[in-house]
mmCIF file of C-alpha atoms and ligand atoms in Angstrom:
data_model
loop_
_atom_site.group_PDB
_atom_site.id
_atom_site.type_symbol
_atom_site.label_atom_id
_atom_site.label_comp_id
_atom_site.label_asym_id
_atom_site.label_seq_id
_atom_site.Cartn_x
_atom_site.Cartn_y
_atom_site.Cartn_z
ATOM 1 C CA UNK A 11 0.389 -169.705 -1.856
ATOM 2 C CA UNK A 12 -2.313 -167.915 -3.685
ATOM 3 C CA UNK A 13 -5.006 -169.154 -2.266
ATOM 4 C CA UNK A 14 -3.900 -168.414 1.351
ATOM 5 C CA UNK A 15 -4.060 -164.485 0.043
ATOM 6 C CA UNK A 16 -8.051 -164.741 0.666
ATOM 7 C CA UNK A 17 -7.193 -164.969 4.605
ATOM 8 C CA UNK A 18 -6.630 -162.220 6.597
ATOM 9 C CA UNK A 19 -5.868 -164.034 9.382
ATOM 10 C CA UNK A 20 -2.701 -165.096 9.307
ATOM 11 C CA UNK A 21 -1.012 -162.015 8.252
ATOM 12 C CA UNK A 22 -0.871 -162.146 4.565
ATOM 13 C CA UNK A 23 -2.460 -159.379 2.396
ATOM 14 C CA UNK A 24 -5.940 -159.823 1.281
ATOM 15 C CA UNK A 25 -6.621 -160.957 -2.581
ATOM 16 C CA UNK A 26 -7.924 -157.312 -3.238
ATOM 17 C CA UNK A 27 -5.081 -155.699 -1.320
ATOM 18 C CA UNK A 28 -2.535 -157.665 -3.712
ATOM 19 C CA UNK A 29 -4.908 -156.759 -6.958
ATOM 20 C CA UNK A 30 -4.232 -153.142 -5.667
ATOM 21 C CA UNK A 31 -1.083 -153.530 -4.926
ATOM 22 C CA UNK A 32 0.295 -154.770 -8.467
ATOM 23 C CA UNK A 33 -2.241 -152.278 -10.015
ATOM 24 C CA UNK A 34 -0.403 -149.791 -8.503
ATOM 25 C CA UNK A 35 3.218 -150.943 -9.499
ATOM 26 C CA UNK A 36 1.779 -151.360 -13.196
ATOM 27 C CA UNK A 37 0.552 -147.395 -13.050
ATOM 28 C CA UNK A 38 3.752 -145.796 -11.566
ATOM 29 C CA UNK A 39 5.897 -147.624 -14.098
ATOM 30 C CA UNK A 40 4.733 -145.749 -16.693
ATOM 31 C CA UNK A 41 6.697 -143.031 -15.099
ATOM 32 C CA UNK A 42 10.054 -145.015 -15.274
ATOM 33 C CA UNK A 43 12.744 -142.975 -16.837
ATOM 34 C CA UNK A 44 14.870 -146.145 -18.921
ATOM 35 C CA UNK A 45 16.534 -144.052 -21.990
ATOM 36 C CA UNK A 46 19.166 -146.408 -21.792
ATOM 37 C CA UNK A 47 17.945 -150.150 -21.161
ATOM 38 C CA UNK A 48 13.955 -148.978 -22.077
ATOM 39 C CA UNK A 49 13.801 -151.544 -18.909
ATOM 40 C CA UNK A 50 10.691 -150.127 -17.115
ATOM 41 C CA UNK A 51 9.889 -150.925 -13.867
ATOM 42 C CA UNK A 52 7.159 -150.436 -11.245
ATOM 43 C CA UNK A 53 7.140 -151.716 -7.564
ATOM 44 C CA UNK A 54 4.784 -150.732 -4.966
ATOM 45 C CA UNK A 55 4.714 -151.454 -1.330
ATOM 46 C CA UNK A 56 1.968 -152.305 0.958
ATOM 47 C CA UNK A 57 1.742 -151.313 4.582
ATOM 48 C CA UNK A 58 0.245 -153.625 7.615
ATOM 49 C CA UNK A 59 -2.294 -150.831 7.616
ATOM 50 C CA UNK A 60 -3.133 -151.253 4.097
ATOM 51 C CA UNK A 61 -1.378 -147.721 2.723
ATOM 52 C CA UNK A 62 0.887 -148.325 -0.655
ATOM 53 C CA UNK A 63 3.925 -146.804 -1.445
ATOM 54 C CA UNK A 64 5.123 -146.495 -5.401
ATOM 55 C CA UNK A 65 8.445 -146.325 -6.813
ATOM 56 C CA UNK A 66 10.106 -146.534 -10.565
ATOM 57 C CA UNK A 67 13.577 -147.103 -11.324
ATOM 58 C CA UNK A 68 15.346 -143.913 -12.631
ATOM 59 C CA UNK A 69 18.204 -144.274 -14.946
ATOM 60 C CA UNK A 70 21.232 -141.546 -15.497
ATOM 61 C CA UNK A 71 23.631 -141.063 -18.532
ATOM 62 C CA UNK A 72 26.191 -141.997 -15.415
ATOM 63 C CA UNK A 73 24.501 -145.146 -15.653
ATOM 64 C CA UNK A 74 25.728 -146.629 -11.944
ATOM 65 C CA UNK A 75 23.801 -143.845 -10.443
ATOM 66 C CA UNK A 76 20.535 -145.607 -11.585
ATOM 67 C CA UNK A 77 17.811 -146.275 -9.322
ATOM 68 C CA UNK A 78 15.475 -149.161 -9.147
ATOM 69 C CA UNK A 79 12.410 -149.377 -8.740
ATOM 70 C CA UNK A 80 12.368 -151.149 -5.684
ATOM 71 C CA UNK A 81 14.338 -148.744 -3.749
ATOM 72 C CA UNK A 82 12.997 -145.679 -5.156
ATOM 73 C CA UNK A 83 9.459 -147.271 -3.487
ATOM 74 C CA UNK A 84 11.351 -147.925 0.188
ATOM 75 C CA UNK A 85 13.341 -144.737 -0.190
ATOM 76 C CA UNK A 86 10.357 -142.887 -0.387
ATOM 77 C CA UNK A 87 7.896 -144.556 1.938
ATOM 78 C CA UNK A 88 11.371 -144.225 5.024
ATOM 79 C CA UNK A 89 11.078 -140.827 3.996
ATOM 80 C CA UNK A 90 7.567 -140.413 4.690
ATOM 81 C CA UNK A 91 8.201 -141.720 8.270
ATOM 82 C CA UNK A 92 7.171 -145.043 7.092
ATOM 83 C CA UNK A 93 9.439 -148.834 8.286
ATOM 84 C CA UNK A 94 6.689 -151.487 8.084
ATOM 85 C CA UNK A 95 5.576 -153.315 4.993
ATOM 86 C CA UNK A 96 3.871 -156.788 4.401
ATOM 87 C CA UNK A 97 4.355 -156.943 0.762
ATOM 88 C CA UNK A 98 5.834 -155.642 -2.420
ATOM 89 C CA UNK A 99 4.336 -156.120 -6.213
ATOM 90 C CA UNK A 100 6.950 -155.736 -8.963
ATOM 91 C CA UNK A 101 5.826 -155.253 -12.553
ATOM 92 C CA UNK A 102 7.503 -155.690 -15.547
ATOM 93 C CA UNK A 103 7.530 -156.410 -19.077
ATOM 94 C CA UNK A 104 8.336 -160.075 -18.150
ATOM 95 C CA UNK A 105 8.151 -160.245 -14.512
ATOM 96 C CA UNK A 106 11.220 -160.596 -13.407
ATOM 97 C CA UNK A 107 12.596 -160.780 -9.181
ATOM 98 C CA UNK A 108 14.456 -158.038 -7.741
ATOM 99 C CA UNK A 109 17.838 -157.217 -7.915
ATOM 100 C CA UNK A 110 20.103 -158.471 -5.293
ATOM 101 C CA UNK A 111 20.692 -155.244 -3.886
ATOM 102 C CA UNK A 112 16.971 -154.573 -3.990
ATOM 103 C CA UNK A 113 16.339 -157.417 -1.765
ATOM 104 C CA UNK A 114 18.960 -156.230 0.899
ATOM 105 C CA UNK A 115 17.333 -153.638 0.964
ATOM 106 C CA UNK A 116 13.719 -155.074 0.980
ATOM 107 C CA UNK A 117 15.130 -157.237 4.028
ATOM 108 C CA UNK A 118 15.906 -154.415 5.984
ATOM 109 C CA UNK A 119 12.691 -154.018 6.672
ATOM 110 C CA UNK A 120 10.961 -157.546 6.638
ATOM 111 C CA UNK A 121 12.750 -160.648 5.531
ATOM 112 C CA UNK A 122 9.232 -162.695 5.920
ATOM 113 C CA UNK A 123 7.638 -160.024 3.759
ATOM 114 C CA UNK A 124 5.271 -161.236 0.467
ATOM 115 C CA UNK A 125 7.309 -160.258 -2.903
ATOM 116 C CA UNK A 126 4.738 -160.542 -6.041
ATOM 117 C CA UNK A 127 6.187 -160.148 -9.488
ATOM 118 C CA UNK A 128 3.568 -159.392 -12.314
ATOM 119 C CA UNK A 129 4.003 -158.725 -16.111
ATOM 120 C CA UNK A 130 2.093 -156.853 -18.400
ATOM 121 C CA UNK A 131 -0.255 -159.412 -19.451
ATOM 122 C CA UNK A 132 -1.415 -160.984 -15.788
ATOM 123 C CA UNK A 133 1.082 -163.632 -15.350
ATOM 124 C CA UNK A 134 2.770 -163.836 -11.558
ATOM 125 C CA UNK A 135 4.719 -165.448 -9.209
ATOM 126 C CA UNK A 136 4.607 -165.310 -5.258
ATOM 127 C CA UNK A 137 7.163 -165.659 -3.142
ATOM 128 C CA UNK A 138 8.572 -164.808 0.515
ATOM 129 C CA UNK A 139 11.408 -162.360 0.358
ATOM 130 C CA UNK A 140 13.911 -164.815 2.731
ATOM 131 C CA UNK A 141 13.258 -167.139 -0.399
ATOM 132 C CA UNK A 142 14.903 -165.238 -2.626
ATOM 133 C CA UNK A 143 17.290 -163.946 0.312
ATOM 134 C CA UNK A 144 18.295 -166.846 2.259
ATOM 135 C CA UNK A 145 20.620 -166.341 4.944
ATOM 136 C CA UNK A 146 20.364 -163.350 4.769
ATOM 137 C CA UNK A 147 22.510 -160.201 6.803
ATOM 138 C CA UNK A 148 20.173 -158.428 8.541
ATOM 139 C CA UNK A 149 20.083 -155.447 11.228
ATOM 140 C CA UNK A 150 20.333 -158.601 14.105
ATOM 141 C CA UNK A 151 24.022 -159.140 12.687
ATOM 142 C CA UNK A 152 24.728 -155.622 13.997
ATOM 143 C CA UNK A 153 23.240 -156.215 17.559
ATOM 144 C CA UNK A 154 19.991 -154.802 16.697
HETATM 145 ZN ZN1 LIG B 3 17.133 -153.576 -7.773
#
């Protein structure tokens, strides 16, 4: 898809919105708290309206009570009165997909939205969140 990021047009994010985008996810996961798996994560979240929204994971000695990264970023952005995103960059170490619970969660919100995963040293993969989710349960299950 990467060259399709260079349109506007049809929806997807801009090349420099995504170079934004996955800067920002490599700056807030320098504030990932990972005593335990020294995992760190960053994921940020772009807005149809171009505003970005940054989470880390946060890990506790009660280690099920850990956070990612990915949620952390939604979490926040819902509580900021924000519901509408068009993509999410993920950095890691070795760029890695979200969780499975991450991408519920992601879906939620938009199923058709861009997921980027980055690592340290530039590498990346593109997908659509229903690739990685595919039939998925969604709010429409519910009636809604
Ligand atoms: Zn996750």
């Amino acid at each position: 898809m990467g060259d399709r990021f260079s349109k506007e047009a049809d929806g997807l994010p801009s090349a420099a919105a995504i170079e934004r985008l996955v800067a920002a996810a490599a700056e807030v996961r320098e504030a990932a708290y990972t005593p335990y798996s020294h995992f760190a994560v960053g994921a940020a979240l772009l807005t149809p309206g171009g505003a970005i929204y940054r989470g880390c994971n946060v890990e506790n000695a009660s280690y099920g009570l850990s956070l990612c990264a990915e949620r952390n970023a939604i979490f926040h952005a819902v509580a900021e009165g924000v519901r509408q995103f068009s993509a999410v960059a993920v950095v890691t170490e070795n760029a890695v997909t979200p969780c499975g619970a991450c991408r519920q969660v992601l879906a939620e919100f938009n199923l058709e939205m861009i997921v980027i995963v980055a690592d340290l040293a530039g590498g990346r993969r593109v997908y659509r969140l229903s690739e990685l989710l595919p039939d998925a349960f969604g709010p429409a299950h519910l009636g809604n």
